[in-house]
């Protein structure tokens, strides 16, 4: 069955010879942004450079089904198991503010506990956490580190552009296409422009518990190459209270919606893997390309359960504020692939700056209870308590 799936090898990745030079500038951009954020964002504390606004931090359980066919049953998905987890729902914007101003693009970052194996984070290789960093958009908005530099700068200043009305919007598009006038016409960022506009204009305003979230870029999947997503199960739509959201009705809509839903019911997502079958149609290095599902469908390898719980109090934000998520907090079998994924490892640097400014621990939590104790009145039954005594971590 695996004959049609692309085999992983380092040769499938390409990197710009100037990548290290670009990385110095990108790190400086994010470190500066985080250092200035207590003043520029008006909160008096440092916020995440990307995904600045937390919508809610949620306790969860991840079940690895262990019944997938061999090409999908790779790495941590190779055997069945249960894990405690934490999920940070967030706005994908670099800023704080009303949901209507920040837009409908959301993040779903999940930290899975009790996962064995060396992680690809230099500071904490022995941590037993494993991160999946997802967004409610199947593609990313930059293909190269060179273009990432000006795209992040333009995205960070999007509100300033749009404040100038139609002329400002036209200027934003022109700057993105031409790299603010630095690119030769043959190098104009057409793919990034289309991806940016699609994400900004076609991402639906939707209940966070009824949305699908993707890795956007490719990752190694043991012997193969994959993208990963979580998709709401059909029962979520039947259970949900809020089916239509109006972001103009209040400054905060997504957060209260999430709190209302989880106060009333539990929700589930299917954890799914899409394997690459054709590097031309499903490229590793062009993250603006949506991999066609007709070439390779997503296959369910696990389930993410969000129990009924109370996340409505301010302590939810306070306790989750010190969390840091990174695409590289994974084992080698799930290594992020391609130049843009290599760039995204720099978020660890900005997280260190944020934690230092906020006087927060510079380490991974040992378990979910350390961050969010089980909610009173919820239906939480930690999988670690269901696990047979003495069973080792998965992976």
Coordinates of N, CA, C and O in Angstrom, one line a residue, residues 257-362:
X257 N -17.6 32.5 23.3 CA -18.2 31.3 22.6 C -17.6 30.0 23.1 O -18.3 29.1 23.4
X258 N -16.3 30.0 23.1 CA -15.6 28.8 23.5 C -15.9 28.4 25.0 O -16.2 27.3 25.3
X259 N -16.0 29.4 25.8 CA -16.3 29.2 27.2 C -17.7 28.7 27.4 O -18.0 27.7 28.2
X260 N -18.7 29.3 26.7 CA -20.1 28.9 26.7 C -20.2 27.4 26.3 O -20.9 26.6 27.0
X261 N -19.6 27.1 25.2 CA -19.7 25.7 24.7 C -19.2 24.7 25.6 O -19.8 23.6 25.9
X262 N -18.0 24.9 26.2 CA -17.3 23.9 27.0 C -17.9 23.9 28.4 O -17.8 22.8 29.1
X263 N -18.6 24.9 28.8 CA -19.3 24.9 30.1 C -20.5 23.9 30.0 O -20.9 23.2 30.9
X264 N -21.1 23.8 28.7 CA -22.3 23.0 28.5 C -22.0 21.5 28.1 O -22.7 20.6 28.5
X265 N -21.0 21.4 27.2 CA -20.8 20.1 26.6 C -19.3 19.8 26.3 O -18.5 20.7 26.3
X266 N -19.0 18.5 26.1 CA -17.7 18.1 25.7 C -17.7 18.1 24.1 O -18.7 18.0 23.5
X267 N -16.5 18.2 23.6 CA -16.3 18.2 22.1 C -15.1 17.4 21.7 O -14.2 17.1 22.5
X268 N -15.2 16.9 20.5 CA -14.1 16.0 20.0 C -13.7 16.4 18.6 O -14.4 17.0 17.8
X269 N -12.4 16.1 18.3 CA -11.8 16.4 17.0 C -11.1 15.1 16.6 O -10.5 14.3 17.4
X270 N -11.2 14.8 15.3 CA -10.4 13.7 14.7 C -9.0 14.2 14.4 O -8.8 15.2 13.8
X271 N -8.0 13.4 14.9 CA -6.6 13.7 14.6 C -6.2 13.0 13.3 O -6.3 11.7 13.3
X272 N -5.9 13.7 12.2 CA -5.8 13.0 10.9 C -4.4 13.3 10.2 O -3.8 14.4 10.4
X273 N -4.0 12.4 9.4 CA -2.7 12.5 8.6 C -3.0 12.4 7.1 O -3.8 11.5 6.7
X274 N -2.4 13.3 6.4 CA -2.5 13.2 4.9 C -1.0 12.9 4.4 O -0.1 13.7 4.6
X275 N -0.8 11.8 3.7 CA 0.5 11.5 3.2 C 0.7 12.0 1.8 O -0.2 12.0 1.0
X276 N 1.9 12.5 1.6 CA 2.3 13.0 0.3 C 2.5 11.8 -0.7 O 3.2 10.8 -0.4
X277 N 1.9 12.0 -1.9 CA 2.0 11.0 -3.0 C 2.7 11.5 -4.2 O 3.1 10.8 -5.1
X278 N 2.9 12.9 -4.3 CA 3.5 13.5 -5.5 C 4.1 14.8 -5.1 O 3.4 15.8 -4.8
X279 N 5.4 14.9 -5.1 CA 6.1 16.1 -4.7 C 5.8 17.3 -5.6 O 6.0 18.5 -5.1
X280 N 5.4 17.1 -6.8 CA 5.1 18.2 -7.7 C 3.7 18.8 -7.3 O 3.6 20.0 -7.2
X281 N 2.7 18.0 -7.1 CA 1.4 18.4 -6.7 C 1.2 18.7 -5.3 O 0.4 19.5 -4.8
X282 N 2.1 18.1 -4.4 CA 2.0 18.2 -3.0 C 3.4 18.6 -2.5 O 4.1 17.8 -1.8
X283 N 3.9 19.8 -2.8 CA 5.3 20.2 -2.5 C 5.6 20.4 -1.0 O 4.7 20.8 -0.3
X284 N 6.8 20.1 -0.7 CA 7.3 20.3 0.7 C 7.7 21.8 0.9 O 7.5 22.4 1.9
X285 N 8.3 22.3 -0.2 CA 9.0 23.6 0.0 C 8.1 24.8 -0.4 O 8.5 26.0 -0.1
X286 N 6.9 24.6 -1.0 CA 6.0 25.7 -1.3 C 4.8 25.5 -0.4 O 3.9 24.8 -0.7
X287 N 4.8 26.3 0.7 CA 3.8 26.1 1.8 C 2.5 26.8 1.4 O 1.5 26.7 2.1
X288 N 2.5 27.6 0.3 CA 1.2 28.2 -0.1 C 0.3 27.3 -0.9 O -0.8 27.7 -1.3
X289 N 0.8 26.1 -1.2 CA 0.1 25.1 -2.0 C -0.8 24.2 -1.1 O -0.2 23.5 -0.1
X290 N -2.1 24.1 -1.3 CA -2.9 23.2 -0.6 C -2.8 21.8 -1.2 O -3.0 21.7 -2.4
X291 N -2.5 20.8 -0.4 CA -2.4 19.5 -1.0 C -3.7 18.9 -1.4 O -4.6 18.8 -0.5
X292 N -3.9 18.5 -2.6 CA -5.2 17.9 -3.0 C -5.6 16.7 -2.3 O -4.9 15.7 -2.3
X293 N -6.8 16.7 -1.7 CA -7.3 15.5 -1.0 C -7.6 14.3 -2.0 O -7.7 13.2 -1.6
X294 N -7.9 14.7 -3.3 CA -8.2 13.6 -4.2 C -7.0 12.8 -4.5 O -7.1 11.6 -4.9
X295 N -5.8 13.3 -4.3 CA -4.6 12.6 -4.5 C -4.2 11.7 -3.2 O -3.6 10.7 -3.3
X296 N -4.6 12.3 -2.1 CA -4.3 11.6 -0.8 C -5.3 12.1 0.3 O -5.1 13.2 0.7
X297 N -6.2 11.3 0.7 CA -7.2 11.8 1.7 C -6.6 11.8 3.1 O -5.6 11.1 3.3
X298 N -7.1 12.6 4.0 CA -6.8 12.5 5.4 C -7.3 11.2 6.0 O -8.4 10.8 5.8
X299 N -6.5 10.6 6.8 CA -6.8 9.4 7.5 C -6.7 9.6 9.0 O -5.7 10.1 9.5
X300 N -7.7 9.2 9.7 CA -7.8 9.4 11.2 C -6.9 8.4 11.9 O -6.9 7.2 11.7
X301 N -6.0 9.0 12.7 CA -5.1 8.2 13.5 C -5.3 8.4 15.0 O -4.7 7.7 15.9
X302 N -6.1 9.3 15.4 CA -6.4 9.6 16.8 C -7.6 10.5 17.0 O -8.3 10.8 16.1
X303 N -7.8 10.8 18.3 CA -9.0 11.6 18.7 C -8.5 12.6 19.8 O -7.8 12.2 20.7
X304 N -9.0 13.8 19.7 CA -8.7 14.8 20.7 C -10.0 15.1 21.4 O -11.0 15.6 20.7
X305 N -10.1 14.8 22.7 CA -11.3 15.0 23.4 C -11.2 16.2 24.4 O -10.2 16.3 25.1
X306 N -12.1 17.2 24.2 CA -12.2 18.3 25.1 C -13.3 18.1 26.1 O -14.5 18.2 25.7
X307 N -13.1 17.8 27.3 CA -14.2 17.5 28.2 C -14.9 18.8 28.6 O -14.4 19.9 28.4
X308 N -16.1 18.6 29.2 CA -16.8 19.8 29.7 C -16.0 20.4 30.8 O -15.5 19.7 31.7
X309 N -15.9 21.7 30.8 CA -15.0 22.4 31.8 C -15.3 23.9 31.8 O -15.9 24.4 30.9
X310 N -14.9 24.5 32.9 CA -15.1 26.0 33.0 C -13.8 26.7 32.7 O -12.8 26.6 33.5
X311 N -13.7 27.5 31.6 CA -12.6 28.3 31.3 C -12.9 29.8 31.3 O -12.2 30.6 30.8
X312 N -14.0 30.1 32.0 CA -14.5 31.5 31.9 C -13.7 32.5 32.8 O -13.8 33.7 32.5
X313 N -13.0 32.1 33.8 CA -12.4 33.0 34.7 C -11.1 33.6 34.2 O -10.4 33.0 33.3
X314 N -10.6 34.7 34.8 CA -9.3 35.3 34.3 C -8.1 34.4 34.6 O -7.1 34.5 34.0
X315 N -8.3 33.5 35.6 CA -7.2 32.6 35.9 C -6.9 31.7 34.8 O -5.7 31.2 34.7
X316 N -7.8 31.5 33.9 CA -7.5 30.6 32.7 C -6.4 31.3 31.9 O -5.5 30.6 31.5
X317 N -6.5 32.6 31.6 CA -5.5 33.2 30.9 C -4.2 33.3 31.7 O -3.1 33.0 31.1
X318 N -4.3 33.6 32.9 CA -3.1 33.8 33.8 C -2.2 32.5 33.8 O -1.0 32.5 33.7
X319 N -2.9 31.3 33.9 CA -2.2 30.1 34.1 C -1.7 29.6 32.7 O -0.7 28.8 32.7
X320 N -2.4 30.0 31.7 CA -1.9 29.5 30.3 C -0.9 30.5 29.7 O -0.3 30.1 28.7
X321 N -0.7 31.6 30.3 CA 0.1 32.7 29.6 C 1.5 32.3 29.5 O 2.2 32.7 28.5
X322 N 2.0 31.5 30.4 CA 3.5 31.1 30.3 C 3.7 29.9 29.3 O 4.9 29.6 29.1
X323 N 2.7 29.4 28.8 CA 2.9 28.3 27.8 C 3.6 28.8 26.6 O 3.4 29.9 26.1
X324 N 4.4 27.9 26.0 CA 5.1 28.2 24.7 C 4.9 26.9 23.8 O 5.2 25.8 24.3
X325 N 4.5 27.2 22.6 CA 4.4 26.1 21.6 C 5.3 26.3 20.5 O 5.6 27.4 20.1
X326 N 5.8 25.1 20.0 CA 6.8 25.3 18.9 C 6.7 24.0 18.0 O 6.6 22.9 18.5
X327 N 6.8 24.3 16.7 CA 6.7 23.2 15.7 C 7.8 22.1 15.9 O 7.7 21.0 15.5
X328 N 8.9 22.6 16.5 CA 10.1 21.7 16.7 C 10.1 20.9 18.0 O 11.0 20.1 18.2
X329 N 9.1 21.1 18.8 CA 9.0 20.3 20.0 C 8.3 18.9 19.7 O 7.2 18.6 20.0
X330 N 9.0 18.2 18.9 CA 8.6 16.9 18.4 C 9.8 15.9 18.3 O 10.9 16.4 18.5
X331 N 9.5 14.7 18.1 CA 10.6 13.7 17.9 C 11.1 13.7 16.5 O 10.4 14.2 15.6
X332 N 12.2 13.1 16.2 CA 12.8 13.1 14.9 C 11.9 12.5 13.8 O 11.9 12.9 12.6
X333 N 11.0 11.5 14.2 CA 10.1 10.9 13.2 C 9.1 11.9 12.7 O 8.4 11.6 11.7
X334 N 9.0 13.1 13.4 CA 7.9 14.0 13.0 C 8.6 15.4 12.7 O 7.9 16.4 12.9
X335 N 9.8 15.4 12.3 CA 10.6 16.6 12.1 C 9.9 17.5 11.1 O 9.4 17.1 10.0
X336 N 9.7 18.9 11.4 CA 9.2 19.8 10.4 C 10.1 19.9 9.2 O 11.3 19.8 9.3
X337 N 9.5 20.0 8.0 CA 10.2 20.0 6.8 C 10.1 21.3 6.0 O 9.1 22.0 6.0
X338 N 11.2 21.6 5.3 CA 11.2 22.8 4.4 C 11.8 24.0 5.0 O 11.9 24.1 6.3
X339 N 12.1 25.0 4.2 CA 12.7 26.2 4.7 C 11.9 27.0 5.6 O 12.3 27.5 6.7
X340 N 10.6 27.1 5.3 CA 9.7 27.9 6.2 C 9.6 27.3 7.6 O 9.6 27.9 8.6
X341 N 9.5 26.0 7.6 CA 9.4 25.3 8.9 C 10.7 25.5 9.7 O 10.7 25.6 10.9
X342 N 11.9 25.6 9.0 CA 13.1 25.9 9.6 C 13.1 27.3 10.2 O 13.6 27.5 11.3
X343 N 12.5 28.2 9.5 CA 12.4 29.6 10.0 C 11.6 29.6 11.3 O 11.9 30.4 12.2
X344 N 10.5 28.8 11.3 CA 9.6 28.9 12.4 C 10.1 28.4 13.8 O 9.5 28.6 14.8
X345 N 11.3 27.8 13.7 CA 11.9 27.4 15.0 C 12.3 28.6 15.8 O 12.5 28.5 17.0
X346 N 12.4 29.8 15.2 CA 12.8 31.0 15.9 C 11.8 31.5 16.9 O 12.1 32.3 17.8
X347 N 10.6 31.0 16.8 CA 9.6 31.3 17.8 C 10.0 31.0 19.2 O 9.5 31.5 20.2
X348 N 10.9 30.0 19.3 CA 11.4 29.6 20.7 C 12.2 30.8 21.3 O 12.2 31.0 22.5
X349 N 12.9 31.5 20.4 CA 13.7 32.7 20.9 C 12.8 33.8 21.4 O 13.0 34.3 22.5
X350 N 11.7 34.1 20.7 CA 10.8 35.1 21.2 C 10.0 34.7 22.4 O 9.7 35.5 23.3
X351 N 9.8 33.4 22.5 CA 9.1 32.9 23.7 C 10.0 33.1 25.0 O 9.5 33.4 26.1
X352 N 11.3 32.9 24.8 CA 12.2 33.1 25.9 C 12.2 34.5 26.4 O 12.2 34.9 27.6
X353 N 12.2 35.5 25.4 CA 12.1 36.9 25.8 C 10.8 37.2 26.5 O 10.8 37.9 27.5
X354 N 9.7 36.7 26.0 CA 8.4 36.9 26.6 C 8.4 36.4 28.0 O 7.9 37.1 29.0
X355 N 8.8 35.2 28.2 CA 8.8 34.6 29.6 C 9.7 35.4 30.5 O 9.4 35.6 31.7
X356 N 10.9 35.8 30.0 CA 11.8 36.6 30.9 C 11.2 37.9 31.3 O 11.3 38.3 32.5
X357 N 10.6 38.6 30.4 CA 10.0 39.9 30.7 C 8.8 39.7 31.7 O 8.5 40.6 32.5
X358 N 8.1 38.6 31.6 CA 6.9 38.4 32.4 C 7.3 37.6 33.7 O 6.4 37.2 34.5
X359 N 8.6 37.3 33.9 CA 9.1 36.6 35.1 C 8.4 35.2 35.2 O 7.9 34.8 36.3
X360 N 8.4 34.5 34.1 CA 7.7 33.2 34.0 C 8.8 32.1 33.9 O 9.9 32.3 33.4
X361 N 8.5 30.9 34.3 CA 9.5 29.8 34.2 C 9.9 29.5 32.8 O 9.0 29.5 31.9
X362 N 11.2 29.3 32.6 CA 11.7 29.0 31.3 C 11.8 27.5 31.1 O 12.9 26.9 30.9

